[in-house]
């Protein structure tokens, strides 16, 4: 089996395509959207509002995901807990799983979905929701297959992984079959190869 066939087989099984080198590079012309610090959240966000917003993200549209992020920024931990209870983590991971069918919106929708997950997952219980729906394998797959050519997706995926991946049990299948340490060195290569733009 050659490298292309091996990578395709890995993709079908949900595994990280290990031998396939990424040959794309970050677009030096595209501005990086620097990710904000996690907000404290001091505004009251109603349960009914969050229910409507959480339902809307299942339609895989950028506007719905942006509304969720805005609500979570405003409501902080309390809003995140309510949204988690309404299935926002599971719905967001489903969008990551279906990345290949999202069409032209995926370039904006996927990093925004990862930002929503970062805002949602701020304690052990919410992280377990991500793990139970195999969220880390989808994040790693997208980082490996699309991160080389999309700086914002790479930044969003690695920020989320940095705060959640350690909650995987040491005997988890992910460590043996899906996590490739070479992804970390490749990500450094992507960043170093990108020419810094004036003002960045």
mmCIF file of C-alpha atoms in Angstrom, residues 19-143:
data_model
loop_
_atom_site.group_PDB
_atom_site.id
_atom_site.type_symbol
_atom_site.label_atom_id
_atom_site.label_comp_id
_atom_site.label_asym_id
_atom_site.label_seq_id
_atom_site.Cartn_x
_atom_site.Cartn_y
_atom_site.Cartn_z
ATOM 1 C CA UNK A 19 2.760 9.019 6.429
ATOM 2 C CA UNK A 20 1.203 11.778 4.351
ATOM 3 C CA UNK A 21 3.286 14.958 4.428
ATOM 4 C CA UNK A 22 1.422 18.248 4.235
ATOM 5 C CA UNK A 23 2.737 20.297 1.321
ATOM 6 C CA UNK A 24 0.461 23.311 1.636
ATOM 7 C CA UNK A 25 1.566 26.425 3.483
ATOM 8 C CA UNK A 26 -0.160 29.186 5.379
ATOM 9 C CA UNK A 27 -1.195 32.086 3.183
ATOM 10 C CA UNK A 28 1.039 35.020 4.075
ATOM 11 C CA UNK A 29 -1.577 37.376 2.634
ATOM 12 C CA UNK A 30 -4.365 36.167 4.928
ATOM 13 C CA UNK A 31 -4.539 38.006 8.267
ATOM 14 C CA UNK A 32 -4.469 35.879 11.392
ATOM 15 C CA UNK A 33 -7.422 36.335 13.678
ATOM 16 C CA UNK A 34 -5.794 36.394 17.083
ATOM 17 C CA UNK A 35 -7.872 34.398 19.505
ATOM 18 C CA UNK A 36 -9.079 36.354 22.566
ATOM 19 C CA UNK A 37 -8.527 35.315 26.144
ATOM 20 C CA UNK A 38 -11.344 33.414 27.796
ATOM 21 C CA UNK A 39 -13.889 36.021 28.971
ATOM 22 C CA UNK A 40 -15.183 36.131 32.538
ATOM 23 C CA UNK A 41 -18.757 36.634 31.334
ATOM 24 C CA UNK A 42 -20.923 38.843 33.481
ATOM 25 C CA UNK A 43 -24.160 39.088 31.497
ATOM 26 C CA UNK A 44 -27.257 37.010 32.028
ATOM 27 C CA UNK A 45 -28.132 34.761 29.087
ATOM 28 C CA UNK A 46 -31.552 33.126 29.213
ATOM 29 C CA UNK A 47 -31.996 29.377 28.967
ATOM 30 C CA UNK A 48 -34.620 29.851 26.260
ATOM 31 C CA UNK A 49 -32.204 31.955 24.195
ATOM 32 C CA UNK A 50 -29.458 29.358 24.533
ATOM 33 C CA UNK A 51 -31.881 26.615 23.559
ATOM 34 C CA UNK A 52 -32.776 28.421 20.332
ATOM 35 C CA UNK A 53 -29.114 29.180 19.576
ATOM 36 C CA UNK A 54 -27.971 25.606 20.284
ATOM 37 C CA UNK A 55 -30.667 24.227 18.006
ATOM 38 C CA UNK A 56 -29.626 26.617 15.241
ATOM 39 C CA UNK A 57 -26.009 25.427 15.110
ATOM 40 C CA UNK A 58 -27.186 22.021 13.917
ATOM 41 C CA UNK A 59 -28.008 23.744 10.629
ATOM 42 C CA UNK A 60 -24.270 24.236 10.038
ATOM 43 C CA UNK A 61 -24.310 27.969 9.391
ATOM 44 C CA UNK A 62 -21.721 30.548 10.376
ATOM 45 C CA UNK A 63 -24.277 33.005 11.780
ATOM 46 C CA UNK A 64 -25.650 30.445 14.236
ATOM 47 C CA UNK A 65 -22.182 29.504 15.474
ATOM 48 C CA UNK A 66 -21.244 33.166 15.864
ATOM 49 C CA UNK A 67 -24.390 33.747 17.951
ATOM 50 C CA UNK A 68 -23.402 30.842 20.192
ATOM 51 C CA UNK A 69 -19.903 32.261 20.659
ATOM 52 C CA UNK A 70 -21.326 35.683 21.500
ATOM 53 C CA UNK A 71 -23.708 34.201 24.067
ATOM 54 C CA UNK A 72 -20.899 32.198 25.679
ATOM 55 C CA UNK A 73 -18.586 35.211 25.804
ATOM 56 C CA UNK A 74 -21.331 37.216 27.484
ATOM 57 C CA UNK A 75 -22.551 34.519 29.869
ATOM 58 C CA UNK A 76 -19.265 32.865 30.848
ATOM 59 C CA UNK A 77 -19.258 29.619 32.817
ATOM 60 C CA UNK A 78 -22.957 29.651 33.679
ATOM 61 C CA UNK A 79 -23.962 30.007 30.031
ATOM 62 C CA UNK A 80 -21.476 27.278 29.055
ATOM 63 C CA UNK A 81 -22.993 24.864 31.575
ATOM 64 C CA UNK A 82 -26.513 25.493 30.268
ATOM 65 C CA UNK A 83 -25.412 25.133 26.632
ATOM 66 C CA UNK A 84 -23.557 21.898 27.433
ATOM 67 C CA UNK A 85 -26.711 20.537 29.003
ATOM 68 C CA UNK A 86 -28.592 21.403 25.825
ATOM 69 C CA UNK A 87 -26.168 19.385 23.682
ATOM 70 C CA UNK A 88 -23.979 22.164 22.274
ATOM 71 C CA UNK A 89 -20.759 20.127 22.598
ATOM 72 C CA UNK A 90 -22.219 17.154 20.762
ATOM 73 C CA UNK A 91 -23.727 19.340 18.025
ATOM 74 C CA UNK A 92 -20.415 21.162 17.537
ATOM 75 C CA UNK A 93 -18.414 17.942 17.284
ATOM 76 C CA UNK A 94 -20.902 16.663 14.720
ATOM 77 C CA UNK A 95 -19.999 19.674 12.546
ATOM 78 C CA UNK A 96 -16.313 18.784 12.855
ATOM 79 C CA UNK A 97 -17.082 15.200 11.892
ATOM 80 C CA UNK A 98 -19.009 16.373 8.812
ATOM 81 C CA UNK A 99 -16.326 18.891 7.784
ATOM 82 C CA UNK A 100 -16.027 17.470 4.283
ATOM 83 C CA UNK A 101 -19.654 18.227 3.471
ATOM 84 C CA UNK A 102 -19.839 21.808 4.776
ATOM 85 C CA UNK A 103 -18.945 23.414 1.440
ATOM 86 C CA UNK A 104 -17.592 26.938 1.061
ATOM 87 C CA UNK A 105 -18.500 27.958 4.613
ATOM 88 C CA UNK A 106 -16.098 25.449 6.158
ATOM 89 C CA UNK A 107 -13.132 27.845 6.101
ATOM 90 C CA UNK A 108 -14.973 30.140 8.531
ATOM 91 C CA UNK A 109 -17.304 27.657 10.216
ATOM 92 C CA UNK A 110 -14.710 25.141 11.394
ATOM 93 C CA UNK A 111 -12.457 27.590 13.324
ATOM 94 C CA UNK A 112 -15.599 29.233 14.744
ATOM 95 C CA UNK A 113 -16.887 25.833 15.868
ATOM 96 C CA UNK A 114 -13.575 25.165 17.593
ATOM 97 C CA UNK A 115 -13.820 28.531 19.326
ATOM 98 C CA UNK A 116 -17.313 27.639 20.532
ATOM 99 C CA UNK A 117 -15.998 24.358 21.927
ATOM 100 C CA UNK A 118 -13.177 26.228 23.682
ATOM 101 C CA UNK A 119 -15.748 28.509 25.315
ATOM 102 C CA UNK A 120 -18.010 25.580 26.210
ATOM 103 C CA UNK A 121 -15.375 23.311 27.723
ATOM 104 C CA UNK A 122 -14.047 24.937 30.874
ATOM 105 C CA UNK A 123 -14.170 22.103 33.423
ATOM 106 C CA UNK A 124 -13.720 18.337 33.743
ATOM 107 C CA UNK A 125 -17.382 17.447 33.157
ATOM 108 C CA UNK A 126 -17.682 19.414 29.934
ATOM 109 C CA UNK A 127 -14.400 17.947 28.686
ATOM 110 C CA UNK A 128 -15.770 14.457 29.236
ATOM 111 C CA UNK A 129 -18.587 15.322 26.849
ATOM 112 C CA UNK A 130 -15.994 16.081 24.174
ATOM 113 C CA UNK A 131 -14.167 12.821 24.842
ATOM 114 C CA UNK A 132 -17.340 10.717 24.817
ATOM 115 C CA UNK A 133 -18.192 11.829 21.274
ATOM 116 C CA UNK A 134 -14.624 11.254 20.037
ATOM 117 C CA UNK A 135 -14.020 14.987 19.655
ATOM 118 C CA UNK A 136 -10.245 14.780 19.914
ATOM 119 C CA UNK A 137 -9.916 12.407 16.971
ATOM 120 C CA UNK A 138 -11.876 14.833 14.772
ATOM 121 C CA UNK A 139 -9.779 17.778 15.964
ATOM 122 C CA UNK A 140 -6.543 15.920 15.263
ATOM 123 C CA UNK A 141 -7.776 14.842 11.838
ATOM 124 C CA UNK A 142 -8.687 18.402 10.856
ATOM 125 C CA UNK A 143 -5.443 19.812 12.242
#
